[in-house]
Amino acid sequence: MHETLSNLPLLSGLPAQVLVVLAMVSAGGIILGCIAVGGMFFIWSERKVAGYIQSRYGPMYVGGWHGVLQSLADGVKLLLKEDIWPEKADKPLWRMAPLLVFLGAFLSFVVLPFGPNFVGANLDIGLFYVMATSSLVVMGVISAGWGSNNKWALYGALRGAAQVISYEIPLGLALLPVVMSTGSLNLGTIIQAQAGWIHNWHLLNPLFFVSFWIYVISSLAEVNRVPFDLPETESELVSGYHTEYTGMKFAFFFLGEYADMFVVSAIGVTVFLGGWYSGIPALDVPALFPLIFILKSFFLVFVQIWLRWTLPRLRVDQLMYVCWKVFIPIALANLLLYGVIRTVLS
Amino acid sequence: MVKFVTDIWDTFSTVFKGMGITARYMRKKPVTQQFPEERWALPDRFRGFVHNDVPRCTSCTLCAKACPVDCIYIEMEGKGKDRRMTRFAIDYNKCIWCSLCTEPCPTNCITMSHDYDHSVYLREKLVYEFVGDPVIPFKPKKAAREEEAEA
Amino acid sequence: MTDVRPHQDIATPAGDIAKPIKSELLHINMGPQHPSTHGVLRLFITTDGEMVTKVVPYLGYLHRCAEKIAEGNTYHQYIIYTDRMDYLAAMNCNWTYCLAVENTLRSLGVEVEIPEYAEYVRVIIGELNRIASHLIAFGTYGLDIGAMTPFFHALREREAILNIFEKVCGARLMYSYYDVGGVKWDIPDDAMDEIKLFIDLFPAKLDEYNELLTGNKIFVERTANVGVLDAATCIDYGCTGPVLRGSGVKHDLRKDDPYSIYDRFDFDIPVGTGTVGTVGDCWDRYHVRMLEMYESWRIIQQAVDRIPPRGEVMAKMPKNLKVPPGQGYYRAENPKGEMGFYIISDGGTVPFRCKTRSPAFHNLHIIEHVGKGQMISDLCATIGSLDLVLGEIDR
């Protein structure tokens, strides 16, 4: 990107180091803007979907048509709100927590492949990188719970830690067969393996079918959505780890959650749903690639929202049961089966 | 092992059933109303703010006696022919819209109206004074006689 | 979930440096501003990790001296205070109180002849309110378990009932519709049409609720075998209503001690059977309420079919009601359980003493017994299954 910047006449005289920093800052700014706008859109759409599922309208006034700017108004309200600090909070941890939660989602956006040339950093270990950064969220959750000096928040944080750490294992195991198949952790390469007609998508490959379901369900747990929203559980733990947060800090938690939802959906699309390919070769023109990718991700986000407003939540021990006694054995068996079949076929 | 498989099957089938119901509602029109624009048609018996039609009030204080929360204040001056009602006030802070005051009223001048939004910023403003200058209480018999005379 | 780890220091692996890790019990205030305590109930819980080792309910945050107020208000005036006891089933509270006054009068030799039409109106409206109350119980139970949508769907059907009540008595929550000796107004024609429409539509909605929540595997896992109350414990604690019936005891005053005209209707008393778990678990209590809605629907249907032509709604009562010196207790089956009023009169226009026996008060106290050794999530599920209304617990 800094090469592009150096070609601009205004900046051509600047030294290369400054240009690199400028490029990084502007790229970060673009991603931040995208997350903010996308997060607001998701929050609005979640409220609308919830409303219609529950026979009501949801936001209707701010911004004209069906309250599209409601989230913006809420954001402004949260910005202007008083920032309340618990007296005995662990200040550094308390202040750091929302940033850590947000950072986890933010860093993952860098490698999301919106198109063959439309990616922040085309890392060869892209998938691994996403798995690593998304577990940064749990650091934020723990420090929020501990730093708040609130018993309910502490409960939420401990539940969150146990949950996210446990569910990374089936999540990773579910992705491994695909990695074995494509022989690469690069997200772009994984997508290119699914080019052509729709039957090339990994979802429609019977060998990856189980993987897909394990991935989708574990990703719900990874981003703390119903039926695995135990760190928040507003009916049990008041509001879980962000009980004590107000104003902009709370907004960061909220935005981070929705950005995370998009990240796991995008990875699901990349690995199983053909990424930027539409499934019909005639439609696969480079200009449409980002649009197709984003639409598919939106669909998975919509499914997450849909599930949230349908299901009750699990109990903490059942959550662990589902992870360790159902998903991990199945995922391991699936991996083994795939390895055997692959070896036999080759 | 059989239970393991049937449990997984149960979970998926019931979850999809639930998602089917919520999906059906997503396509339906909501049943709620957009309140300030659309308003509910109030039924005839709706019990809104209590209203007193002072010209027909005999100031018999039956309503004040019937009120279980004592929110009706009636004050009078003088005796016999000089009797004047100086105050008829209802404290809506206390009123519980039970309509017990309307039952004993001899002239049906105290009624439950259809008003329901009298929001104010100060509690004092919810004490409604119905009488400004002292008024002569309504006399049903005299009024009936006058009506007869007119007819 | 019964084995609770005793509170003790956990020994660490051998080694000179390793000191035993000190573990402490955590004391938490659950409420009075907690989302799943259904009002202003305060539970003081002691937890060991996720396990609850002790639950102590503290009451009094909604105490309004209702029983003392009764001593200063006439028999008619006190009806409106009974509205505010179980505010989700205000009609039934009105009804119980009116029954108590009427029966006290009868037992002291004053004749009270309630018109036939008024009796039918009382049954129809009372059963509608029972459905409304159970709908809230169903919806908030979904909320406690984490499903938000059933709550809104339940409220939608409750709105239909409230619209009927608004047409009948002009209020949506605090009705004060029943009066000593009958009811205050008749059921207008448009309200009757709405009741018939409701009868037609309701069973389909009930099936939908069952599909959405009752049968859901996650919901069953959360509620089956949780908060198990055996029949003997329930009886010991004085539990009534769906809590007692959920434990398999077939006790319903509408059948066992029929009041009003309940002996004329054909309906069943659903009891907990332990379909998915143990008899008397949260799911059973929840399911008894779902089945009771259906039974109430059957009663309303029969009552609407047989209601006599519109006539008198009130018995001939003196304008200034005085109860002769004496006393009387009467109980009736409310949605939450057995509600009773004990009235002592000294011959004046106000009762000398009016004691209320409220069902939720007795149902609540079993939480101390059943809450021990549960997880926090199970405790929330158990509180929800008891269907508490703080208005009548604190009075």
PDB file of N, CA and C in Angstrom, chain A residues 190-233:
ATOM      1  N   ILE A 190      -7.174 -21.341   0.017  1.00  0.00           N
ATOM      2  CA  ILE A 190      -8.332 -22.176   0.376  1.00  0.00           C
ATOM      3  C   ILE A 190      -9.513 -21.814  -0.502  1.00  0.00           C
ATOM      4  N   ILE A 191      -9.696 -20.516  -0.749  1.00  0.00           N
ATOM      5  CA  ILE A 191     -10.842 -20.102  -1.584  1.00  0.00           C
ATOM      6  C   ILE A 191     -10.633 -20.558  -3.022  1.00  0.00           C
ATOM      7  N   GLN A 192      -9.396 -20.395  -3.505  1.00  0.00           N
ATOM      8  CA  GLN A 192      -9.164 -20.756  -4.905  1.00  0.00           C
ATOM      9  C   GLN A 192      -9.379 -22.249  -5.152  1.00  0.00           C
ATOM     10  N   ALA A 193      -9.273 -23.046  -4.093  1.00  0.00           N
ATOM     11  CA  ALA A 193      -9.549 -24.478  -4.240  1.00  0.00           C
ATOM     12  C   ALA A 193     -11.033 -24.734  -4.484  1.00  0.00           C
ATOM     13  N   GLN A 194     -11.880 -23.700  -4.238  1.00  0.00           N
ATOM     14  CA  GLN A 194     -13.328 -23.900  -4.391  1.00  0.00           C
ATOM     15  C   GLN A 194     -13.862 -23.168  -5.620  1.00  0.00           C
ATOM     16  N   ALA A 195     -12.985 -22.814  -6.558  1.00  0.00           N
ATOM     17  CA  ALA A 195     -13.430 -22.068  -7.738  1.00  0.00           C
ATOM     18  C   ALA A 195     -14.330 -22.936  -8.617  1.00  0.00           C
ATOM     19  N   GLY A 196     -15.011 -22.272  -9.516  1.00  0.00           N
ATOM     20  CA  GLY A 196     -15.851 -23.026 -10.448  1.00  0.00           C
ATOM     21  C   GLY A 196     -17.276 -23.165  -9.962  1.00  0.00           C
ATOM     22  N   TRP A 197     -17.910 -24.260 -10.368  1.00  0.00           N
ATOM     23  CA  TRP A 197     -19.316 -24.440 -10.035  1.00  0.00           C
ATOM     24  C   TRP A 197     -19.507 -24.703  -8.545  1.00  0.00           C
ATOM     25  N   ILE A 198     -20.770 -24.616  -8.128  1.00  0.00           N
ATOM     26  CA  ILE A 198     -21.102 -24.605  -6.691  1.00  0.00           C
ATOM     27  C   ILE A 198     -20.715 -25.913  -6.008  1.00  0.00           C
ATOM     28  N   HIS A 199     -20.659 -27.016  -6.761  1.00  0.00           N
ATOM     29  CA  HIS A 199     -20.352 -28.288  -6.106  1.00  0.00           C
ATOM     30  C   HIS A 199     -18.901 -28.352  -5.641  1.00  0.00           C
ATOM     31  N   ASN A 200     -18.087 -27.382  -6.049  1.00  0.00           N
ATOM     32  CA  ASN A 200     -16.707 -27.354  -5.549  1.00  0.00           C
ATOM     33  C   ASN A 200     -16.595 -26.780  -4.144  1.00  0.00           C
ATOM     34  N   TRP A 201     -17.663 -26.174  -3.684  1.00  0.00           N
ATOM     35  CA  TRP A 201     -17.620 -25.615  -2.323  1.00  0.00           C
ATOM     36  C   TRP A 201     -17.399 -26.753  -1.332  1.00  0.00           C
ATOM     37  N   HIS A 202     -16.627 -26.422  -0.308  1.00  0.00           N
ATOM     38  CA  HIS A 202     -16.332 -27.466   0.676  1.00  0.00           C
ATOM     39  C   HIS A 202     -17.574 -27.912   1.434  1.00  0.00           C
ATOM     40  N   LEU A 203     -18.546 -27.003   1.553  1.00  0.00           N
ATOM     41  CA  LEU A 203     -19.768 -27.386   2.280  1.00  0.00           C
ATOM     42  C   LEU A 203     -20.445 -28.572   1.610  1.00  0.00           C
ATOM     43  N   LEU A 204     -20.439 -28.581   0.256  1.00  0.00           N
ATOM     44  CA  LEU A 204     -21.168 -29.619  -0.460  1.00  0.00           C
ATOM     45  C   LEU A 204     -20.331 -30.873  -0.643  1.00  0.00           C
ATOM     46  N   ASN A 205     -19.121 -30.861  -0.153  1.00  0.00           N
ATOM     47  CA  ASN A 205     -18.300 -32.061  -0.164  1.00  0.00           C
ATOM     48  C   ASN A 205     -18.688 -32.898   1.057  1.00  0.00           C
ATOM     49  N   PRO A 206     -19.192 -34.110   0.874  1.00  0.00           N
ATOM     50  CA  PRO A 206     -19.686 -34.885   2.033  1.00  0.00           C
ATOM     51  C   PRO A 206     -18.644 -35.065   3.118  1.00  0.00           C
ATOM     52  N   LEU A 207     -17.385 -35.021   2.756  1.00  0.00           N
ATOM     53  CA  LEU A 207     -16.343 -35.245   3.763  1.00  0.00           C
ATOM     54  C   LEU A 207     -16.209 -34.058   4.717  1.00  0.00           C
ATOM     55  N   PHE A 208     -16.596 -32.871   4.242  1.00  0.00           N
ATOM     56  CA  PHE A 208     -16.457 -31.688   5.093  1.00  0.00           C
ATOM     57  C   PHE A 208     -17.772 -31.275   5.735  1.00  0.00           C
ATOM     58  N   PHE A 209     -18.822 -32.045   5.495  1.00  0.00           N
ATOM     59  CA  PHE A 209     -20.145 -31.647   5.974  1.00  0.00           C
ATOM     60  C   PHE A 209     -20.172 -31.540   7.498  1.00  0.00           C
ATOM     61  N   VAL A 210     -19.653 -32.582   8.172  1.00  0.00           N
ATOM     62  CA  VAL A 210     -19.633 -32.584   9.638  1.00  0.00           C
ATOM     63  C   VAL A 210     -18.776 -31.432  10.146  1.00  0.00           C
ATOM     64  N   SER A 211     -17.660 -31.219   9.480  1.00  0.00           N
ATOM     65  CA  SER A 211     -16.773 -30.122   9.874  1.00  0.00           C
ATOM     66  C   SER A 211     -17.513 -28.801   9.878  1.00  0.00           C
ATOM     67  N   PHE A 212     -18.320 -28.586   8.837  1.00  0.00           N
ATOM     68  CA  PHE A 212     -19.033 -27.317   8.723  1.00  0.00           C
ATOM     69  C   PHE A 212     -19.941 -27.082   9.926  1.00  0.00           C
ATOM     70  N   TRP A 213     -20.715 -28.116  10.292  1.00  0.00           N
ATOM     71  CA  TRP A 213     -21.640 -27.937  11.414  1.00  0.00           C
ATOM     72  C   TRP A 213     -20.893 -27.706  12.707  1.00  0.00           C
ATOM     73  N   ILE A 214     -19.814 -28.464  12.915  1.00  0.00           N
ATOM     74  CA  ILE A 214     -19.037 -28.245  14.148  1.00  0.00           C
ATOM     75  C   ILE A 214     -18.474 -26.834  14.147  1.00  0.00           C
ATOM     76  N   TYR A 215     -18.017 -26.383  12.981  1.00  0.00           N
ATOM     77  CA  TYR A 215     -17.456 -25.032  12.925  1.00  0.00           C
ATOM     78  C   TYR A 215     -18.516 -23.993  13.271  1.00  0.00           C
ATOM     79  N   VAL A 216     -19.686 -24.122  12.657  1.00  0.00           N
ATOM     80  CA  VAL A 216     -20.719 -23.098  12.865  1.00  0.00           C
ATOM     81  C   VAL A 216     -21.122 -23.033  14.335  1.00  0.00           C
ATOM     82  N   ILE A 217     -21.311 -24.203  14.947  1.00  0.00           N
ATOM     83  CA  ILE A 217     -21.769 -24.202  16.338  1.00  0.00           C
ATOM     84  C   ILE A 217     -20.663 -23.724  17.277  1.00  0.00           C
ATOM     85  N   SER A 218     -19.425 -24.195  17.041  1.00  0.00           N
ATOM     86  CA  SER A 218     -18.348 -23.736  17.916  1.00  0.00           C
ATOM     87  C   SER A 218     -18.093 -22.256  17.744  1.00  0.00           C
ATOM     88  N   SER A 219     -18.305 -21.746  16.525  1.00  0.00           N
ATOM     89  CA  SER A 219     -18.061 -20.318  16.335  1.00  0.00           C
ATOM     90  C   SER A 219     -19.074 -19.495  17.120  1.00  0.00           C
ATOM     91  N   LEU A 220     -20.280 -20.029  17.308  1.00  0.00           N
ATOM     92  CA  LEU A 220     -21.251 -19.333  18.161  1.00  0.00           C
ATOM     93  C   LEU A 220     -20.696 -19.210  19.570  1.00  0.00           C
ATOM     94  N   ALA A 221     -20.106 -20.307  20.057  1.00  0.00           N
ATOM     95  CA  ALA A 221     -19.530 -20.275  21.397  1.00  0.00           C
ATOM     96  C   ALA A 221     -18.342 -19.335  21.443  1.00  0.00           C
ATOM     97  N   GLU A 222     -17.591 -19.287  20.351  1.00  0.00           N
ATOM     98  CA  GLU A 222     -16.383 -18.455  20.307  1.00  0.00           C
ATOM     99  C   GLU A 222     -16.731 -16.970  20.423  1.00  0.00           C
ATOM    100  N   VAL A 223     -17.876 -16.575  19.883  1.00  0.00           N
ATOM    101  CA  VAL A 223     -18.248 -15.159  19.949  1.00  0.00           C
ATOM    102  C   VAL A 223     -19.335 -14.906  20.992  1.00  0.00           C
ATOM    103  N   ASN A 224     -19.554 -15.878  21.889  1.00  0.00           N
ATOM    104  CA  ASN A 224     -20.489 -15.709  23.012  1.00  0.00           C
ATOM    105  C   ASN A 224     -21.902 -15.346  22.568  1.00  0.00           C
ATOM    106  N   ARG A 225     -22.407 -16.075  21.592  1.00  0.00           N
ATOM    107  CA  ARG A 225     -23.781 -15.822  21.171  1.00  0.00           C
ATOM    108  C   ARG A 225     -24.673 -16.937  21.705  1.00  0.00           C
ATOM    109  N   VAL A 226     -25.997 -16.624  21.830  1.00  0.00           N
ATOM    110  CA  VAL A 226     -26.958 -17.667  22.218  1.00  0.00           C
ATOM    111  C   VAL A 226     -26.833 -18.813  21.228  1.00  0.00           C
ATOM    112  N   PRO A 227     -26.890 -20.079  21.624  1.00  0.00           N
ATOM    113  CA  PRO A 227     -27.160 -20.585  22.970  1.00  0.00           C
ATOM    114  C   PRO A 227     -25.932 -20.696  23.877  1.00  0.00           C
ATOM    115  N   PHE A 228     -24.845 -20.052  23.520  1.00  0.00           N
ATOM    116  CA  PHE A 228     -23.641 -20.157  24.358  1.00  0.00           C
ATOM    117  C   PHE A 228     -23.257 -18.799  24.937  1.00  0.00           C
ATOM    118  N   ASP A 229     -24.219 -17.953  25.284  1.00  0.00           N
ATOM    119  CA  ASP A 229     -23.849 -16.610  25.748  1.00  0.00           C
ATOM    120  C   ASP A 229     -23.643 -16.583  27.260  1.00  0.00           C
ATOM    121  N   LEU A 230     -22.973 -17.617  27.767  1.00  0.00           N
ATOM    122  CA  LEU A 230     -22.826 -17.717  29.223  1.00  0.00           C
ATOM    123  C   LEU A 230     -22.040 -16.588  29.869  1.00  0.00           C
ATOM    124  N   PRO A 231     -21.006 -16.015  29.213  1.00  0.00           N
ATOM    125  CA  PRO A 231     -20.328 -14.898  29.882  1.00  0.00           C
ATOM    126  C   PRO A 231     -21.243 -13.701  30.110  1.00  0.00           C
ATOM    127  N   GLU A 232     -22.299 -13.562  29.318  1.00  0.00           N
ATOM    128  CA  GLU A 232     -23.180 -12.402  29.521  1.00  0.00           C
ATOM    129  C   GLU A 232     -24.416 -12.775  30.321  1.00  0.00           C
ATOM    130  N   THR A 233     -25.123 -13.816  29.882  1.00  0.00           N
ATOM    131  CA  THR A 233     -26.331 -14.299  30.569  1.00  0.00           C
ATOM    132  C   THR A 233     -27.069 -13.224  31.354  1.00  0.00           C
TER     133      THR A 233
END
